[in-house]
């Protein structure tokens, strides 16, 4: 399998990353470009396709090409491959991204939301592999809160490509307004944006300068700052309430929390687990013992920090064509995928 | 297929119903007995198995026996087939129901929670068939709020048989205490028990007699009683908040509301749909047009009243062995079941 390679794309609001990946092995090369959002989607697709062609040229020698995978901010409608009103991409609403890419490249492209490809990478190469879990649900705490659900080895796209949008699940019905039109979404409590907003409210006129990143707030919390500790406690409670709902609904063996904010795991874990414990009886019935926790039992419910870090998006995009073509099943990293019982 | 038959069991807190079912056709005969909960689980299993043997004896002639399916109140742990602290079955906690039944009958028994079998029946014989939906999520509003999820034609049992326990999803984090240990569960707002509890609070000292069933409260609401209207409005809001979460998480084509309280659909639909609309952007992106609504488009998201009524439980139990054995795929009532995309 080492003589096959894929190309993966991680489209972000700031950076556009395109990588070549040796199947079952490692990233061969990554091209990183600024995402020229303001130039419009067609120009960004041009940049993306130029980088893809460049990597194809450089890595084709002696290797068999196995396809292209792209992770994009959502909401993404599938199978059409059409974008819907991306928060940080003004003017991209309704853009037919899949048709645009396949037209330019003259070949099939595997397109998924960024949170879904991150979950796919975590499943095959991260905690999913460590736990031998057949299914998992991942929350990515970044600018927003992304969500990807893998059921028996397959991304759960749902009926329209929009399965796994739990970042907009209601935590507090009368809570903070969200640009999505709802109030009290998880994203308004557990994203980096939410933490920074909470810090601004708490620290303005009290501390100068006001912290402007989740990492700065985490540093304050670790120094014992009460406001910062309460900000992470609040994020943990919202996460716990949401996770309890996901556990009661899906009863999966593994829930993974990733993204930048998850680096403050030690600061929100206690509150998160308290809420999960009191709110999910499915969790209480399936909670691992200390021994089962050590053994990473896939018969129990585990809630863990993501293993892959910021590479999850690009790795997942590279895996997409392998999984879609069934090649991934022959990689050592793939679990047995039973039919839904 | 008309010469095959199954036997299904619907175990309730009050009644134990056992039926013979001609595959792909109709119920042949139903035996209804009181559930002697107070005599303990072994005695109830004896009653159940005696009725099963009786029906086997009466309907075996000229028909091929295709298996036994049982729907039980949950939480039920699978594949072990073990019960966990059923609210209306004191002393049944930990009872190994599957082993007990298979030991008595000397053959395989297909066991599922009552809400899961109701969803299975609705999928194959009710709204799932009408809409041509590949997947559905059903909420059954009865004494509690049951939940069953069918993904691509299969009951989603989850990792431990406890997939689909959305009746205990948190709607209001600081809300009404639930016997499950959580606060603000959907069940505390949208079950018949919840409506009766709300009526008691509102009407005591104000109306004599205080209504003691969901149907009586519905009658008052239809006469224009403001308290009764508000009770159903509250149930609709809780349902809408929960449905929005399920839609954002699963993105299925069909959400079905059944059980006795669903008979008051006209009284809670407006509030429910308002909440779904404002809280689920996945719904707003996939809402059917008037034309698509008429055509029951399975590409859009529909929220509908269950079609089967109180027979769903017993029918679903009768279907269980057919689905498990793959026979159901050859029935005219089964949709194509693609692998999860």
Coordinates of N, CA, C and O in Angstrom, one line a residue, chain A residues 74-75 77-80 84-85 93 112 135 147 149 151-152 154-166 168-174 179-185 241 244-253 278-282 284-286 298-301 339-341, chain B residues 74-75 77-80 84-85 93 112 135 147 149 151-152 154-166 168-174 179-185 241 244-253 278-282 284-286 298-301 339-341:
Chain A
X74 N -18.4 24.1 7.0 CA -19.8 23.8 6.6 C -20.7 25.0 7.0 O -20.2 26.0 7.4
X75 N -22.0 24.9 6.8 CA -22.7 23.7 6.4 C -22.5 23.4 4.9 O -22.5 24.3 4.0
X77 N -23.9 20.9 1.8 CA -25.0 20.0 1.4 C -24.5 18.9 0.4 O -23.8 19.2 -0.6
X78 N -24.8 17.7 0.8 CA -24.4 16.5 0.0 C -25.6 15.8 -0.4 O -26.6 15.8 0.2
X79 N -25.6 15.1 -1.5 CA -24.4 14.8 -2.4 C -24.1 15.9 -3.4 O -23.1 15.9 -4.1
X80 N -24.9 17.0 -3.3 CA -24.7 18.1 -4.3 C -23.3 18.8 -4.2 O -22.7 19.3 -5.1
X84 N -23.4 26.4 2.1 CA -24.4 27.2 2.6 C -23.9 28.3 3.6 O -23.3 27.9 4.6
X85 N -24.1 29.5 3.3 CA -23.8 30.7 4.2 C -22.7 30.4 5.3 O -23.0 30.3 6.5
X93 N -22.3 31.8 -0.2 CA -23.5 31.1 0.1 C -24.0 30.5 -1.3 O -24.2 31.2 -2.2
X112 N -16.1 16.7 2.1 CA -16.8 16.6 3.3 C -16.5 17.9 4.2 O -15.6 18.6 3.9
X135 N -17.2 3.1 16.5 CA -17.9 4.4 16.2 C -17.4 5.5 17.1 O -16.9 5.1 18.2
X147 N -18.5 19.3 14.6 CA -18.9 18.0 15.1 C -18.9 17.0 13.9 O -19.3 17.3 12.8
X149 N -19.5 12.7 13.2 CA -20.0 11.4 13.8 C -19.6 10.3 12.8 O -19.9 10.3 11.6
X151 N -20.0 6.3 12.3 CA -20.8 5.1 12.7 C -20.3 3.9 12.0 O -20.3 3.9 10.8
X152 N -19.8 2.9 12.8 CA -19.3 1.7 12.2 C -18.3 2.0 11.0 O -18.4 1.4 10.0
X154 N -18.0 4.6 9.1 CA -18.4 5.5 8.0 C -18.8 6.9 8.6 O -19.5 7.0 9.6
X155 N -18.4 8.0 7.9 CA -18.9 9.3 8.3 C -20.4 9.3 8.2 O -20.9 8.8 7.2
X156 N -21.1 9.7 9.3 CA -22.6 9.8 9.2 C -22.9 11.2 8.6 O -23.0 12.2 9.3
X157 N -23.1 11.2 7.3 CA -23.5 12.4 6.6 C -24.9 12.8 6.8 O -25.3 14.0 6.6
X158 N -25.7 11.9 7.2 CA -27.1 12.1 7.3 C -27.7 12.3 5.9 O -27.1 12.0 4.9
X159 N -29.0 12.7 5.8 CA -29.8 12.8 4.6 C -29.3 13.8 3.6 O -29.5 13.7 2.4
X160 N -28.7 14.9 4.1 CA -28.3 16.0 3.3 C -26.9 16.5 3.5 O -26.5 17.6 3.2
X161 N -26.1 15.6 4.1 CA -24.7 16.0 4.3 C -24.5 16.8 5.6 O -23.4 17.2 6.0
X162 N -25.6 17.0 6.4 CA -25.5 17.8 7.6 C -25.7 17.1 8.9 O -26.0 17.6 9.9
X163 N -25.4 15.8 8.8 CA -25.4 15.0 10.1 C -24.2 15.6 10.9 O -23.2 16.0 10.3
X164 N -24.3 15.6 12.2 CA -23.2 16.1 13.0 C -23.0 17.6 13.0 O -22.0 18.1 12.6
X165 N -24.1 18.3 13.4 CA -24.0 19.7 13.6 C -24.3 20.1 15.0 O -25.0 21.0 15.3
X166 N -23.8 19.2 15.9 CA -24.1 19.4 17.4 C -23.6 20.6 18.0 O -24.0 21.0 19.1
X168 N -24.5 23.4 17.2 CA -25.6 24.2 17.3 C -26.8 23.6 18.0 O -27.9 24.1 17.9
X169 N -26.5 22.5 18.8 CA -27.5 22.0 19.7 C -27.8 23.0 20.8 O -26.8 23.6 21.3
X170 N -29.0 23.1 21.2 CA -29.4 24.0 22.3 C -28.9 23.5 23.7 O -29.3 22.3 24.0
X171 N -28.2 24.3 24.4 CA -27.8 23.9 25.7 C -28.7 24.7 26.7 O -29.2 24.1 27.7
X172 N -28.8 26.0 26.5 CA -29.6 26.8 27.4 C -30.7 27.5 26.5 O -30.3 28.4 25.7
X173 N -31.9 27.1 26.6 CA -33.0 27.6 25.7 C -33.1 29.1 25.7 O -33.5 29.7 24.7
X174 N -32.8 29.7 26.8 CA -32.9 31.2 26.9 C -31.5 31.8 26.8 O -31.3 33.0 27.3
X179 N -25.3 33.3 15.8 CA -25.6 33.8 14.4 C -26.4 32.8 13.6 O -27.0 33.1 12.6
X180 N -26.5 31.5 14.1 CA -27.2 30.5 13.3 C -28.7 30.8 13.4 O -29.5 30.1 12.8
X181 N -29.2 31.7 14.3 CA -30.6 32.0 14.5 C -31.1 31.4 15.8 O -32.2 31.8 16.2
X182 N -30.4 30.6 16.4 CA -30.8 29.9 17.7 C -30.3 30.7 18.9 O -29.5 31.7 18.7
X183 N -30.8 30.3 20.1 CA -30.2 30.9 21.3 C -29.6 29.7 22.1 O -30.2 28.6 22.1
X184 N -28.5 30.0 22.8 CA -28.0 29.0 23.7 C -27.3 27.8 23.1 O -27.1 26.8 23.8
X185 N -26.8 27.9 21.9 CA -26.0 26.9 21.2 C -24.8 26.5 22.0 O -24.1 27.4 22.5
X241 N -23.4 19.0 29.3 CA -24.8 18.9 29.0 C -25.0 18.4 27.5 O -25.8 17.5 27.3
X244 N -23.9 14.6 27.3 CA -24.9 13.7 27.9 C -26.0 13.5 26.9 O -26.5 12.3 26.7
X245 N -26.5 14.5 26.1 CA -27.5 14.3 25.1 C -27.0 13.4 24.0 O -27.7 12.5 23.5
X246 N -25.8 13.6 23.5 CA -25.2 12.8 22.5 C -25.1 11.4 22.9 O -25.3 10.4 22.2
X247 N -24.7 11.2 24.2 CA -24.5 9.8 24.7 C -25.9 9.1 24.8 O -26.1 8.0 24.4
X248 N -26.9 9.8 25.3 CA -28.2 9.2 25.4 C -28.8 8.9 24.1 O -29.6 8.0 23.9
X249 N -28.5 9.7 23.1 CA -29.1 9.6 21.8 C -28.3 8.4 21.0 O -29.0 7.6 20.4
X250 N -27.0 8.5 21.0 CA -26.2 7.6 20.1 C -25.6 6.4 20.8 O -25.4 5.4 20.2
X251 N -25.3 6.5 22.1 CA -24.7 5.4 22.9 C -23.5 4.8 22.1 O -23.4 3.6 21.8
X252 N -22.5 5.7 21.8 CA -21.3 5.3 21.2 C -20.2 4.9 22.2 O -20.3 5.3 23.4
X253 N -19.2 4.2 21.8 CA -18.1 3.8 22.8 C -17.1 5.0 23.0 O -16.4 5.0 24.0
X278 N -24.4 13.3 35.9 CA -25.7 13.5 36.5 C -26.8 13.6 35.4 O -27.9 13.3 35.7
X279 N -26.4 13.8 34.1 CA -27.5 14.0 33.1 C -27.6 12.8 32.1 O -28.6 12.8 31.4
X280 N -26.7 11.9 32.1 CA -26.8 10.7 31.2 C -26.9 9.4 31.9 O -25.8 8.9 32.4
X281 N -28.0 8.8 32.0 CA -28.0 7.5 32.7 C -27.4 6.4 31.8 O -26.9 5.4 32.3
X282 N -27.4 6.7 30.5 CA -26.7 5.7 29.6 C -25.2 5.7 29.9 O -24.6 4.7 30.0
X284 N -24.0 6.5 32.9 CA -23.8 5.8 34.2 C -23.8 4.3 34.1 O -23.1 3.6 34.8
X285 N -24.7 3.8 33.2 CA -24.8 2.3 33.0 C -23.5 1.8 32.3 O -23.3 0.6 32.3
X286 N -22.8 2.6 31.6 CA -21.7 2.1 30.7 C -20.4 2.8 31.1 O -19.4 2.7 30.3
X298 N -13.5 -0.9 24.6 CA -14.4 -0.4 23.7 C -15.9 -0.8 24.0 O -16.8 -0.4 23.2
X299 N -16.1 -1.6 25.0 CA -17.5 -1.9 25.4 C -18.1 -0.9 26.3 O -19.3 -0.9 26.7
X300 N -17.3 0.1 26.8 CA -17.7 1.1 27.7 C -17.7 2.5 27.0 O -17.3 2.6 25.9
X301 N -18.2 3.5 27.7 CA -18.3 4.8 27.1 C -17.1 5.7 27.6 O -17.0 5.9 28.8
X339 N -22.1 -4.3 10.3 CA -23.3 -3.5 9.9 C -24.0 -3.0 11.2 O -23.9 -3.7 12.2
X340 N -24.7 -1.9 11.1 CA -25.4 -1.4 12.3 C -26.3 -2.6 12.8 O -27.0 -3.2 12.0
X341 N -26.3 -2.8 14.1 CA -27.0 -4.0 14.6 C -28.5 -3.8 14.7 O -28.9 -2.8 15.1
Chain B
X74 N -37.4 -0.3 28.7 CA -35.9 -0.2 28.9 C -35.6 0.6 30.2 O -36.6 0.9 30.9
X75 N -34.4 0.8 30.5 CA -33.2 0.5 29.7 C -32.9 -1.0 29.6 O -32.9 -1.6 30.7
X77 N -29.9 -3.7 28.3 CA -28.5 -3.8 27.8 C -28.4 -4.9 26.8 O -28.8 -6.0 27.1
X78 N -27.8 -4.6 25.7 CA -27.6 -5.6 24.6 C -26.1 -5.7 24.4 O -25.4 -4.7 24.6
X79 N -25.5 -6.8 23.9 CA -26.2 -8.0 23.5 C -26.6 -8.9 24.7 O -27.3 -9.9 24.4
X80 N -26.3 -8.5 25.9 CA -26.6 -9.4 27.1 C -28.1 -9.6 27.2 O -28.4 -10.7 27.7
X84 N -32.3 -3.0 33.2 CA -31.8 -2.1 34.2 C -32.9 -1.3 34.8 O -33.6 -0.5 34.1
X85 N -33.1 -1.4 36.1 CA -34.0 -0.5 36.9 C -35.1 0.1 36.1 O -35.2 1.3 36.0
X93 N -34.4 -5.0 38.4 CA -33.1 -4.4 38.0 C -32.1 -5.6 37.9 O -31.9 -6.4 38.8
X112 N -35.6 -6.4 22.1 CA -35.4 -4.9 21.9 C -36.2 -4.1 22.9 O -37.2 -4.6 23.4
X135 N -34.2 6.3 6.8 CA -33.9 6.3 8.3 C -35.0 7.2 8.9 O -35.7 8.0 8.3
X147 N -37.9 6.5 22.8 CA -37.2 6.9 21.5 C -36.6 5.7 20.8 O -36.0 4.8 21.5
X149 N -34.4 4.8 17.1 CA -33.7 5.4 15.9 C -33.5 4.3 14.9 O -32.9 3.3 15.2
X151 N -31.6 3.6 11.4 CA -30.6 4.1 10.4 C -30.4 3.1 9.3 O -30.1 2.0 9.5
X152 N -30.8 3.6 8.1 CA -30.7 2.7 6.9 C -31.3 1.4 7.1 O -30.7 0.3 6.8
X154 N -31.9 -0.3 9.9 CA -31.6 -1.1 11.1 C -31.8 -0.3 12.3 O -31.5 0.9 12.4
X155 N -32.4 -0.9 13.4 CA -32.5 -0.3 14.7 C -31.0 0.1 15.1 O -30.1 -0.7 15.1
X156 N -30.9 1.4 15.5 CA -29.6 1.8 16.0 C -29.5 1.5 17.5 O -30.0 2.3 18.4
X157 N -29.0 0.3 17.9 CA -28.9 -0.1 19.3 C -27.8 0.6 20.0 O -27.8 0.7 21.2
X158 N -26.8 1.2 19.3 CA -25.6 1.7 19.9 C -24.8 0.6 20.5 O -25.0 -0.6 20.2
X159 N -23.8 1.1 21.3 CA -22.8 0.2 21.8 C -23.2 -0.8 22.8 O -22.7 -1.9 23.0
X160 N -24.3 -0.4 23.5 CA -24.8 -1.3 24.7 C -26.3 -1.4 24.7 O -26.9 -1.7 25.7
X161 N -26.9 -1.3 23.5 CA -28.3 -1.4 23.4 C -29.1 -0.2 23.8 O -30.3 -0.2 23.9
X162 N -28.4 0.9 24.2 CA -29.1 2.0 24.7 C -29.1 3.2 23.8 O -29.2 4.4 24.2
X163 N -28.8 3.0 22.5 CA -29.0 4.1 21.6 C -30.5 4.5 21.6 O -31.4 3.6 21.8
X164 N -30.8 5.8 21.3 CA -32.2 6.2 21.3 C -32.8 6.3 22.7 O -33.8 5.6 23.0
X165 N -32.2 7.1 23.6 CA -32.8 7.3 24.9 C -33.0 8.8 25.0 O -32.9 9.4 26.1
X166 N -33.5 9.4 23.9 CA -33.6 10.9 23.9 C -34.7 11.4 24.8 O -34.8 12.6 25.0
X168 N -34.6 11.2 27.7 CA -33.9 11.8 28.9 C -32.9 12.8 28.5 O -32.0 13.1 29.2
X169 N -33.0 13.3 27.2 CA -32.1 14.4 26.9 C -32.6 15.7 27.6 O -33.8 15.9 27.9
X170 N -31.6 16.5 28.0 CA -31.9 17.7 28.8 C -32.5 18.8 27.9 O -31.9 19.1 26.8
X171 N -33.7 19.3 28.3 CA -34.3 20.4 27.5 C -34.0 21.7 28.3 O -33.6 22.7 27.8
X172 N -34.3 21.6 29.6 CA -34.1 22.8 30.5 C -33.1 22.4 31.6 O -33.5 21.7 32.5
X173 N -31.8 22.9 31.5 CA -30.8 22.4 32.5 C -31.2 22.6 34.0 O -30.8 21.8 34.8
X174 N -32.0 23.6 34.2 CA -32.4 23.8 35.6 C -33.8 23.4 35.9 O -34.5 23.9 36.8
X179 N -36.8 11.1 37.7 CA -36.3 9.9 38.4 C -35.0 9.4 37.8 O -34.3 8.7 38.6
X180 N -34.6 9.7 36.6 CA -33.4 9.2 36.0 C -32.2 9.8 36.7 O -31.0 9.4 36.4
X181 N -32.4 10.9 37.5 CA -31.2 11.5 38.1 C -30.9 12.9 37.5 O -30.2 13.7 38.1
X182 N -31.5 13.2 36.3 CA -31.2 14.4 35.6 C -32.3 15.4 36.0 O -33.3 15.1 36.7
X183 N -32.1 16.6 35.5 CA -33.1 17.7 35.6 C -33.5 18.1 34.2 O -32.6 18.2 33.3
X184 N -34.8 18.4 34.0 CA -35.2 19.1 32.8 C -35.3 18.1 31.6 O -35.2 18.6 30.4
X185 N -35.4 16.8 31.8 CA -35.5 15.8 30.7 C -36.8 16.1 29.9 O -37.8 16.5 30.4
X241 N -37.6 21.8 21.0 CA -36.2 22.0 21.4 C -35.4 20.6 21.2 O -34.3 20.6 20.6
X244 N -35.1 19.7 17.5 CA -34.1 20.5 16.8 C -32.7 19.9 17.0 O -31.8 19.8 16.1
X245 N -32.4 19.4 18.3 CA -31.2 18.8 18.6 C -31.0 17.5 17.8 O -29.9 17.2 17.3
X246 N -32.0 16.7 17.8 CA -32.0 15.4 17.0 C -31.7 15.7 15.5 O -31.0 15.0 14.9
X247 N -32.4 16.7 15.0 CA -32.2 17.0 13.6 C -30.8 17.5 13.3 O -30.1 17.1 12.3
X248 N -30.3 18.4 14.2 CA -28.9 18.9 14.0 C -27.9 17.8 14.1 O -26.8 17.8 13.5
X249 N -28.2 16.8 15.0 CA -27.2 15.7 15.2 C -27.3 14.7 14.1 O -26.3 14.2 13.6
X250 N -28.5 14.3 13.7 CA -28.7 13.1 12.9 C -29.0 13.4 11.4 O -28.7 12.6 10.5
X251 N -29.6 14.5 11.2 CA -30.1 14.9 9.8 C -30.8 13.8 9.1 O -30.4 13.3 8.0
X252 N -31.8 13.3 9.7 CA -32.6 12.2 9.1 C -33.8 12.8 8.2 O -34.1 14.0 8.4
X253 N -34.3 12.0 7.3 CA -35.5 12.5 6.5 C -36.8 12.6 7.3 O -37.7 13.3 6.9
X278 N -36.7 27.8 14.7 CA -35.7 28.8 15.1 C -34.5 28.1 15.6 O -33.4 28.8 15.7
X279 N -34.5 26.9 16.0 CA -33.4 26.3 16.7 C -32.5 25.3 15.8 O -31.4 24.9 16.2
X280 N -33.1 24.9 14.7 CA -32.3 24.0 13.8 C -32.0 24.5 12.5 O -32.9 24.6 11.6
X281 N -30.8 24.9 12.2 CA -30.5 25.4 10.9 C -30.5 24.3 9.9 O -30.8 24.5 8.7
X282 N -30.2 23.1 10.3 CA -30.3 21.9 9.4 C -31.7 21.8 8.9 O -32.0 21.5 7.8
X284 N -33.9 24.3 8.7 CA -34.3 25.4 7.8 C -33.7 25.1 6.4 O -34.3 25.5 5.4
X285 N -32.5 24.5 6.3 CA -31.9 24.2 5.0 C -32.6 23.1 4.3 O -32.4 22.9 3.1
X286 N -33.3 22.3 5.0 CA -33.9 21.0 4.4 C -35.4 21.0 4.6 O -36.0 19.9 4.4
X298 N -38.6 12.3 0.4 CA -37.6 11.8 1.3 C -36.3 12.5 1.3 O -35.4 12.1 2.1
X299 N -36.1 13.5 0.5 CA -34.8 14.3 0.5 C -34.9 15.4 1.5 O -34.0 16.1 1.7
X300 N -36.1 15.7 2.0 CA -36.3 16.8 2.9 C -36.6 16.3 4.3 O -36.7 15.1 4.5
X301 N -36.7 17.2 5.3 CA -36.9 16.8 6.7 C -38.4 16.9 7.0 O -38.9 18.0 7.0
X339 N -25.7 1.3 2.5 CA -24.7 1.4 3.6 C -24.6 2.8 4.0 O -24.8 3.7 3.2
X340 N -24.4 3.1 5.3 CA -24.2 4.5 5.7 C -23.2 5.2 4.8 O -22.1 4.6 4.5
X341 N -23.5 6.4 4.3 CA -22.6 7.0 3.3 C -21.4 7.6 3.9 O -21.5 8.3 4.9

